[in-house]
GROMACS .gro file of C-alpha atoms in nm:
model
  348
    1UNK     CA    1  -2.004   1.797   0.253
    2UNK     CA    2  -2.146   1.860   0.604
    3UNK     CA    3  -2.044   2.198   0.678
    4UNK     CA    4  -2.029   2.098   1.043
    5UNK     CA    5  -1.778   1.852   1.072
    6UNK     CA    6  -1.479   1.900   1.285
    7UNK     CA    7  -1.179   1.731   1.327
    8UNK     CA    8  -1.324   1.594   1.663
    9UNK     CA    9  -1.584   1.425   1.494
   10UNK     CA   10  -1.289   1.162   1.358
   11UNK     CA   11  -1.070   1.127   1.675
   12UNK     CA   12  -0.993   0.829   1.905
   13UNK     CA   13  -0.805   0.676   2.160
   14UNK     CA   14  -0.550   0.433   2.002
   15UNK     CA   15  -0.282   0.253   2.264
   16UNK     CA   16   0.009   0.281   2.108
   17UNK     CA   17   0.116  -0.092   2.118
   18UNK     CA   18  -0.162  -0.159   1.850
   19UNK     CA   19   0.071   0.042   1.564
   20UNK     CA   20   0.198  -0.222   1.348
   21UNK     CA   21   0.561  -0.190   1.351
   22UNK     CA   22   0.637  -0.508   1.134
   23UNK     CA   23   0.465  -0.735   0.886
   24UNK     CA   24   0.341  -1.084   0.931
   25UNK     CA   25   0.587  -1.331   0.802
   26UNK     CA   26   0.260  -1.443   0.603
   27UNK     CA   27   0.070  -1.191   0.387
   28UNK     CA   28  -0.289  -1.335   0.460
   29UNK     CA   29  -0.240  -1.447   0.782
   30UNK     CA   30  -0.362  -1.117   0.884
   31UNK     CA   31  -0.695  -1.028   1.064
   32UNK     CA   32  -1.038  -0.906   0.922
   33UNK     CA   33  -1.312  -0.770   1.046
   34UNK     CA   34  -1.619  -0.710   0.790
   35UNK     CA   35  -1.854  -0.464   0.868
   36UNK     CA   36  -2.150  -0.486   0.772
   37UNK     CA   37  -2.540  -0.353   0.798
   38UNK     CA   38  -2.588  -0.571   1.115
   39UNK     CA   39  -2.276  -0.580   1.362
   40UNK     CA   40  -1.869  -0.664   1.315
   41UNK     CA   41  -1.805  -0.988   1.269
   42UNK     CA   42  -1.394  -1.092   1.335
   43UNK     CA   43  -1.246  -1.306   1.012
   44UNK     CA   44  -0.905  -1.402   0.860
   45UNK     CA   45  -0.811  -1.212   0.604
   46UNK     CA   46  -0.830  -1.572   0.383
   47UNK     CA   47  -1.229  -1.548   0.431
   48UNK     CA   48  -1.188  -1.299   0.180
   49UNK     CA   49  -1.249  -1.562  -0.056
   50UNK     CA   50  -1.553  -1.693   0.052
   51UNK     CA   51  -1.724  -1.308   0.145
   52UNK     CA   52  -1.713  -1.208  -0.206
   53UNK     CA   53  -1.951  -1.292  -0.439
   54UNK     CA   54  -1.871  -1.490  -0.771
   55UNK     CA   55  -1.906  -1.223  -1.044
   56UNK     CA   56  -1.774  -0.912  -0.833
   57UNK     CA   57  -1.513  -0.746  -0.965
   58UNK     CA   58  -1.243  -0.645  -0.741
   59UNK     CA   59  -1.013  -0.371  -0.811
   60UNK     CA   60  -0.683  -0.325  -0.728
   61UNK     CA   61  -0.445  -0.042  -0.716
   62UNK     CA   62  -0.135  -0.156  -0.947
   63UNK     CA   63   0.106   0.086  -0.828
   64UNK     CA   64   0.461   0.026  -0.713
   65UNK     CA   65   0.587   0.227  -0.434
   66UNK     CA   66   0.941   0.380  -0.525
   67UNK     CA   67   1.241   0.475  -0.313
   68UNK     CA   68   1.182   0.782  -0.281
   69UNK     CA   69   1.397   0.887   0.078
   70UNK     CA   70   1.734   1.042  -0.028
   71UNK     CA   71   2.020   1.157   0.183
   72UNK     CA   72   2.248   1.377   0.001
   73UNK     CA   73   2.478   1.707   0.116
   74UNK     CA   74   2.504   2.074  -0.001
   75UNK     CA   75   2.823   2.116  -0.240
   76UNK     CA   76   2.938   2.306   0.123
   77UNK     CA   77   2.884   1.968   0.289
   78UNK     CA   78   2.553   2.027   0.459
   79UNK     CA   79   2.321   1.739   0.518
   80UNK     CA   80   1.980   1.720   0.308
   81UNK     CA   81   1.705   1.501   0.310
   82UNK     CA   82   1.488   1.407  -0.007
   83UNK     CA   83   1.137   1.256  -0.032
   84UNK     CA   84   0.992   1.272  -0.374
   85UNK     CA   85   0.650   1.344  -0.392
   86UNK     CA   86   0.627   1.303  -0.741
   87UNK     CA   87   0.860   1.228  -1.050
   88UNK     CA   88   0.708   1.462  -1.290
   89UNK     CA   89   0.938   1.348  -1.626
   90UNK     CA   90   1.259   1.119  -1.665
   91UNK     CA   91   1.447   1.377  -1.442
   92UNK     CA   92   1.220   1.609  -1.275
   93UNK     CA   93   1.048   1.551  -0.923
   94UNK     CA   94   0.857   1.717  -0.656
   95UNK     CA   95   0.981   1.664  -0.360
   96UNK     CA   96   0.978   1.736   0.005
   97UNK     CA   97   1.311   1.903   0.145
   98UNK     CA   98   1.490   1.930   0.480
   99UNK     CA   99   1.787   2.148   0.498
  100UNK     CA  100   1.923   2.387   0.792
  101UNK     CA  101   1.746   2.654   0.551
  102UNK     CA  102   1.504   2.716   0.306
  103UNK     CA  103   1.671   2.672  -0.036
  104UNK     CA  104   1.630   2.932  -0.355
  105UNK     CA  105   1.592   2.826  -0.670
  106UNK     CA  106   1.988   2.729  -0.834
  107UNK     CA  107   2.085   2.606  -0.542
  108UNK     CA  108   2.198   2.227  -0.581
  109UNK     CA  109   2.244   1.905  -0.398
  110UNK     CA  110   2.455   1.626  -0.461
  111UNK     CA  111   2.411   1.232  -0.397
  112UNK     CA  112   2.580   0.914  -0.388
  113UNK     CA  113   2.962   0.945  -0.329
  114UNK     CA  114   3.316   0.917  -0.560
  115UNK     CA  115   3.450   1.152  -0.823
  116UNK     CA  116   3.073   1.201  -0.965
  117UNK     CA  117   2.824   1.243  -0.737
  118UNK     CA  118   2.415   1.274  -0.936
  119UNK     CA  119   2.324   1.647  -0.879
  120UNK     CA  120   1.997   1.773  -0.815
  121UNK     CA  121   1.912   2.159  -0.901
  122UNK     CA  122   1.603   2.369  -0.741
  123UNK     CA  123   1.427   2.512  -0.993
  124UNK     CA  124   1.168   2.648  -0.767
  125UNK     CA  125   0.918   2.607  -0.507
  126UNK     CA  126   0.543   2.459  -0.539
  127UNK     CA  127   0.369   2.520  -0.207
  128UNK     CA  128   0.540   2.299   0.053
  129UNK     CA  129   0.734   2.108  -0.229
  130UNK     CA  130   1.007   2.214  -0.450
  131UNK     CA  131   1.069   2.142  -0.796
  132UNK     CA  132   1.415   1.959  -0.868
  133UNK     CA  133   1.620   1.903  -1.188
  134UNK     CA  134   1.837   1.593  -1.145
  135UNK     CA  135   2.090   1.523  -1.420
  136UNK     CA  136   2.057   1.118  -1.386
  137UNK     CA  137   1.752   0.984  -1.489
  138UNK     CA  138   1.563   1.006  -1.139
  139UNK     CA  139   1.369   0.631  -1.137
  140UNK     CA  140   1.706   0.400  -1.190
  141UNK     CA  141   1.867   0.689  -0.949
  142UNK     CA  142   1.598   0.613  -0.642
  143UNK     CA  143   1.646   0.268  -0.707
  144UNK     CA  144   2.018   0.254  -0.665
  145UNK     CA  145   2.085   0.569  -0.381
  146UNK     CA  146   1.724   0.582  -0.231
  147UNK     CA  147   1.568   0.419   0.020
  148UNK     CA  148   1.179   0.279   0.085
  149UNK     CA  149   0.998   0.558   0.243
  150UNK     CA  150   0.829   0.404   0.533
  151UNK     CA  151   0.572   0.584   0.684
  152UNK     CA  152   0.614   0.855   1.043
  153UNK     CA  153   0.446   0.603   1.233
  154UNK     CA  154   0.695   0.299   1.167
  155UNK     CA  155   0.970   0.381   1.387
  156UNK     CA  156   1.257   0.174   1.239
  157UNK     CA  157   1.463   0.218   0.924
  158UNK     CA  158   1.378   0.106   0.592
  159UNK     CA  159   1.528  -0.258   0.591
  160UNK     CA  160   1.571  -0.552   0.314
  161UNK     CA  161   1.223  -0.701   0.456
  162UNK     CA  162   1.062  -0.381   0.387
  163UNK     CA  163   1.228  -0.365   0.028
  164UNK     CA  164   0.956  -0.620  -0.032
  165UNK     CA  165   0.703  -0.639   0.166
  166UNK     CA  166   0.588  -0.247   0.178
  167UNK     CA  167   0.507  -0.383  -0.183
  168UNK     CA  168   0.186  -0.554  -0.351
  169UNK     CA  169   0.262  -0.846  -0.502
  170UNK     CA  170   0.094  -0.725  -0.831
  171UNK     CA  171   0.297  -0.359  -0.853
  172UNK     CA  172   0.350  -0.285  -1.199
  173UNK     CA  173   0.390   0.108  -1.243
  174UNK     CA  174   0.612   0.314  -1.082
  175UNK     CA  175   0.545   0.667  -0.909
  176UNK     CA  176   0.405   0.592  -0.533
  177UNK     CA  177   0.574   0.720  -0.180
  178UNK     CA  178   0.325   0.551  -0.037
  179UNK     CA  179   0.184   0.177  -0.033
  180UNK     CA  180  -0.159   0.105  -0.137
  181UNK     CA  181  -0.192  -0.121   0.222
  182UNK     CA  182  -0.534  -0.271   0.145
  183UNK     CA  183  -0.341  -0.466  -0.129
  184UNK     CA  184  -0.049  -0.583   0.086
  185UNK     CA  185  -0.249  -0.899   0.252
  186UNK     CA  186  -0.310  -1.073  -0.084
  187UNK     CA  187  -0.063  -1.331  -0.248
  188UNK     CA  188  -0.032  -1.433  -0.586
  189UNK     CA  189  -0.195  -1.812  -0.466
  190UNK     CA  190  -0.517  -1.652  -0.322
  191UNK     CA  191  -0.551  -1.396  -0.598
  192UNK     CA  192  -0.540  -1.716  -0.856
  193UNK     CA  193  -0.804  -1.884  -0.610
  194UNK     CA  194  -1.033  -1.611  -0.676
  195UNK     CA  195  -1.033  -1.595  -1.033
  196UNK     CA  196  -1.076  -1.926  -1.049
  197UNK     CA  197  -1.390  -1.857  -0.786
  198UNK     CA  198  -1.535  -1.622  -1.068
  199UNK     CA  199  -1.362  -1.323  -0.964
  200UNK     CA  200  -1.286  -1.057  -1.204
  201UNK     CA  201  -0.935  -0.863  -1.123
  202UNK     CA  202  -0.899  -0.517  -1.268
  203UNK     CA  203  -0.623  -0.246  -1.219
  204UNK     CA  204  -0.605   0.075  -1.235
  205UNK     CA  205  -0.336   0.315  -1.106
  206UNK     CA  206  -0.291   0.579  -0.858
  207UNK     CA  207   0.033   0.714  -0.763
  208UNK     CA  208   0.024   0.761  -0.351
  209UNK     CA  209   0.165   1.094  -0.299
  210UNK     CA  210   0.361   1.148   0.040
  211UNK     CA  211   0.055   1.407   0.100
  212UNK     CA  212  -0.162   1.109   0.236
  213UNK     CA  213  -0.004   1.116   0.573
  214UNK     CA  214   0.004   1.482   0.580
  215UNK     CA  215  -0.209   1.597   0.857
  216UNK     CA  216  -0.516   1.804   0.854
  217UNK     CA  217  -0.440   2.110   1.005
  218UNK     CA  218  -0.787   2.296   1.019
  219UNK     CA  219  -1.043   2.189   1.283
  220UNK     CA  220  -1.369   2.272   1.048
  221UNK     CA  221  -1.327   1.959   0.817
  222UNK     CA  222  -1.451   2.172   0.531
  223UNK     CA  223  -1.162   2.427   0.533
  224UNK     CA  224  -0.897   2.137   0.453
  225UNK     CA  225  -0.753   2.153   0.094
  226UNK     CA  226  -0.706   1.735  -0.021
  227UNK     CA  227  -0.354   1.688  -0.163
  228UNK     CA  228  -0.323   1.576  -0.533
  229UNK     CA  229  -0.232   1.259  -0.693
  230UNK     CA  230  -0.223   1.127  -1.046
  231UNK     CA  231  -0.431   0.823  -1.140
  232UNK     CA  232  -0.503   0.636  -1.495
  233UNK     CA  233  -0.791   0.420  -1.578
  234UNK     CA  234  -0.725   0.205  -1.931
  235UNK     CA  235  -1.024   0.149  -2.116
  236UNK     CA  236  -1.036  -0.221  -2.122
  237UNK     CA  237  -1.069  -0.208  -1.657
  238UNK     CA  238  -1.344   0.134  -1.707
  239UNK     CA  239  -1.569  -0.153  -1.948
  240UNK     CA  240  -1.502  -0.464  -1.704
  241UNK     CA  241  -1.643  -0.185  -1.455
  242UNK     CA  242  -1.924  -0.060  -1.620
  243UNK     CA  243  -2.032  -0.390  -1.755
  244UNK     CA  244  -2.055  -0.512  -1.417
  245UNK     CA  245  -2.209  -0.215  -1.301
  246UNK     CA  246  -2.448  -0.267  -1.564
  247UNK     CA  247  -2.508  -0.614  -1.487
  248UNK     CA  248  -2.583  -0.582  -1.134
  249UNK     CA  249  -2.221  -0.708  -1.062
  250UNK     CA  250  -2.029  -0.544  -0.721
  251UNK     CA  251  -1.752  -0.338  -0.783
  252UNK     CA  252  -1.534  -0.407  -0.460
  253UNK     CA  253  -1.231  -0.128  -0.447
  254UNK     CA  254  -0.895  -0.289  -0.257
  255UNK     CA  255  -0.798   0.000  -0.073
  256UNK     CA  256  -0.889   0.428  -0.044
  257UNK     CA  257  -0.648   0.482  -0.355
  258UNK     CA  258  -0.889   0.258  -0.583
  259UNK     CA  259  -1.181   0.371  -0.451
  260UNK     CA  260  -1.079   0.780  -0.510
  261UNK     CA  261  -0.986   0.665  -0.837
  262UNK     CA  262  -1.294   0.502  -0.939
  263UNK     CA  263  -1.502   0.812  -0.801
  264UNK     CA  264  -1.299   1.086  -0.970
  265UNK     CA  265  -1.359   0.920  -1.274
  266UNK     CA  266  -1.735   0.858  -1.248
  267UNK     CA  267  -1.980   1.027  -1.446
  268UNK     CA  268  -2.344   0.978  -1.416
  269UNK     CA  269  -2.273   0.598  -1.257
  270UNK     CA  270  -2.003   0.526  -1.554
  271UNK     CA  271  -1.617   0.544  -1.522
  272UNK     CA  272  -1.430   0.767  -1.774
  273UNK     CA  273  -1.146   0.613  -1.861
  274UNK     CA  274  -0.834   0.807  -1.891
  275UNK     CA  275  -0.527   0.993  -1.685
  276UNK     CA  276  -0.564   1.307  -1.490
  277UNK     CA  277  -0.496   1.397  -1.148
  278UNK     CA  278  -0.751   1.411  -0.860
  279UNK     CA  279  -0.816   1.626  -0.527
  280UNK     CA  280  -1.130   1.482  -0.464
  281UNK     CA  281  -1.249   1.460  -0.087
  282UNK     CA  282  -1.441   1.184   0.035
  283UNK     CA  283  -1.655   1.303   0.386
  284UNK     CA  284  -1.982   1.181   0.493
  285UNK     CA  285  -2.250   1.297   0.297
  286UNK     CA  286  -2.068   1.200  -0.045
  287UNK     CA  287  -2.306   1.009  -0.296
  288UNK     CA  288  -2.060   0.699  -0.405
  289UNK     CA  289  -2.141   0.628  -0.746
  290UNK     CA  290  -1.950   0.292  -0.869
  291UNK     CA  291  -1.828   0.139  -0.579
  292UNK     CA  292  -1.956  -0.127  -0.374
  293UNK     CA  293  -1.832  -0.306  -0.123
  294UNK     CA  294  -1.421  -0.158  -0.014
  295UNK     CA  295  -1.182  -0.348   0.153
  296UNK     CA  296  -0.921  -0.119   0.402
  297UNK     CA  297  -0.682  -0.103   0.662
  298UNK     CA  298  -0.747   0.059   1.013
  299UNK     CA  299  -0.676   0.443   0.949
  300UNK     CA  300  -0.517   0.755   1.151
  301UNK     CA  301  -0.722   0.943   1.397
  302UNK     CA  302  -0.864   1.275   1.250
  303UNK     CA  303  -0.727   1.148   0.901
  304UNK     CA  304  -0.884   1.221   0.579
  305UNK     CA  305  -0.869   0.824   0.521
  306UNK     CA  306  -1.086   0.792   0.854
  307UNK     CA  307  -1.315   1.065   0.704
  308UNK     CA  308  -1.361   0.848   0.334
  309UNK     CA  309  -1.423   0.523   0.556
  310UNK     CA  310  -1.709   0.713   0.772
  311UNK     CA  311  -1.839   0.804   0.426
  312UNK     CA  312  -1.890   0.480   0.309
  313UNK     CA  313  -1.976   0.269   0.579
  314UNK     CA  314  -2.146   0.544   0.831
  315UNK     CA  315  -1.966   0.764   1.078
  316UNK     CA  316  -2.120   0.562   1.367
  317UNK     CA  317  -2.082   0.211   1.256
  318UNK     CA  318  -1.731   0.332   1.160
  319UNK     CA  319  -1.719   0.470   1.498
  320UNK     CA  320  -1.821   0.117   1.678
  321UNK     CA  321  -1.608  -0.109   1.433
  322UNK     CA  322  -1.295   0.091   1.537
  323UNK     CA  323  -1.411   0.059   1.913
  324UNK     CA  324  -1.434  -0.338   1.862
  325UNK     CA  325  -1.091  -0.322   1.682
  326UNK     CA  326  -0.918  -0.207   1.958
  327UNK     CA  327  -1.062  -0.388   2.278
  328UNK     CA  328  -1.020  -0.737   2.063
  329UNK     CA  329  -0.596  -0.616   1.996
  330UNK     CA  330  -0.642  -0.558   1.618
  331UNK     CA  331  -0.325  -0.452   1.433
  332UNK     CA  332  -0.359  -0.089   1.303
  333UNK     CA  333  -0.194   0.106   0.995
  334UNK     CA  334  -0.005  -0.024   0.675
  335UNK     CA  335   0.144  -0.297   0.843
  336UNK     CA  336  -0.156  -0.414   1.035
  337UNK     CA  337  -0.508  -0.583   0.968
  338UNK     CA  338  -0.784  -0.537   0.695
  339UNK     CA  339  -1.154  -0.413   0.718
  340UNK     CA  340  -1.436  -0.560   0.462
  341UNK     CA  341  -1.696  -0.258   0.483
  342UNK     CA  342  -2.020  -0.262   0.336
  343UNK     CA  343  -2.177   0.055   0.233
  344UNK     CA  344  -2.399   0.235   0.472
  345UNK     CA  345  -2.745   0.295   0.406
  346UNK     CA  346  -2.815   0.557   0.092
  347UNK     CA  347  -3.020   0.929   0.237
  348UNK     CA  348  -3.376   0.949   0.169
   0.00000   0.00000   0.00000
């Protein structure tokens, strides 16, 4: 890591009105601009198809975004607010917490209304999350009181629309706060269009903790502490990748989430498979190992995501693609447009 980065170095001007606030009623009719070694070129996202090259093997992020926002009250009727962070077993979670005070561990919440409300206990504090007991079991409990957990920059509620489309079509495992957004333009049409192109889809699984939009709050870049978040890599997707690898094939990663997955688990050029949980911190000056090509949303100013994109592709033609973006009205954030990036140019 460059010692000398600041939090400077990854801020700029975005009008407001450019913050998706919405989805398009159709998931590829969004925007995409590929980056590459030469220039930014302006694409639909349905190009996608005809950028990647037969053989590449494009990897996905198969997690399903739970939901994860609870209201609930103190037994002494007190309001409380609930994001889980993380369900840690059938009935244990980490989870943000806003109260009028601090609570100590015993004290307990209660959620959903009639005779027998769920109850959640505090069994103690990790950080800026505490540890809660719930005595439902806490995934068919989220589903039924909780609501999708948008993200700050989305000013309205959670609403039916959102129910589905702050989902991938292809979510299969349950744990993420967040949406991996990279994923959200594809349909289940243009993802059979690209097998049938020669495209290999793989997917592994990283659980989007709500730490992603937590802000970096140090201005030398190398001070900041990266959040953690579980991921699992089968072995049958860690061969497809190394095979390909092997071959010559690309490896494109849909999204941050599959790229931080593929890099934790890299080892001399080869992903490990297995399940463990990752802090790893992408800035320029990292030495990617299996990815090739990544395909992104627009990130936040002074973000950690802006910091991994600048990695990749170059802090300057990261700098001048984001530029571009917003004098030609791109659509920014989870809800907006896609990137293709191509990697920048290895050090001497």
């Amino acid at each position: 890591m460059n010692a000398d980065l600041t939090l400077a170095d990854f801020d700029f001007p975005l009008p407001p009105e450019l913050i998706a606030q919405h989805p398009l009623p159709d998931r590829s009719a969004s925007r995409l601009l590929h980056v590459g070694a030469h220039g930014v070129t302006d694409r639909r996202f349905i190009d996608i198809e005809a950028l990647l090259v037969p053989g590449s093997v494009l990897v996905f992020n198969d997690t399903q975004v739970i939901k994860a926002r609870l209201n609930g009250r103190k037994p002494t009727g007190g309001q409380v607010e609930v994001l889980v962070e993380r369900v840690l077993d059938a009935r244990r979670v980490l989870a943000l917490v806003r109260t009028s005070h601090s609570p100590k561990p015993g004290a307990t919440f209660l959620f959903g209304t009639g005779d027998a409300p769920a109850r959640a206990t505090v069994l103690g504090r990790r950080a800026d999350f505490f540890e809660l007991d719930f005595d439902h079991d806490v995934l068919p409990l989220l589903e039924r009181l909780g609501r999708v957990p948008l993200p700050p920059y989305i000013t309205h509620a959670a609403g039916a629309v959102d129910e589905s489309r702050y989902q991938t079509v292809y979510a299969a495992q349950p744990g993420a706060v967040a949406a991996p957004t990279a994923g959200l333009h594809f349909t289940q049409p243009l993802l059979d269009r690209l097998q049938a192109r020669g495209i290999t889809l793989v997917q592994v699984t990283l659980h989007v903790g709500a730490g992603t939009f937590q802000p970096v709050r140090v201005e030398r870049v190398a001070e900041h502490r990266m959040h953690s978040e579980w991921y699992s890599i089968g072995a049958p997707a860690a061969a497809t990748i190394n095979g390909a690898r092997a071959a010559g094939r690309p490896v494109v990663a849909v999204g941050t989430t599959s790229l931080r997955a593929l890099e934790s688990a890299a080892a001399d050029g080869q992903v490990q498979a297995g399940s463990r949980d990752t802090a790893l911190f992408i800035t320029p000056g990292f030495r990617f190992q299996v990815v090739d090509r990544l395909l992104t949303n627009f990130h936040l100013p002074r973000s950690t995501l802006l910091m991994l994109v600048s990695a990749f592709a170059g802090t300057e033609r990261i700098r001048a693609a984001y530029r571009h973006a917003i004098a030609q009205r791109y659509r920014f954030f989870s809800y907006g447009d896609a990137m293709l990036l191509e990697p920048a140019a290895p050090p001497p």
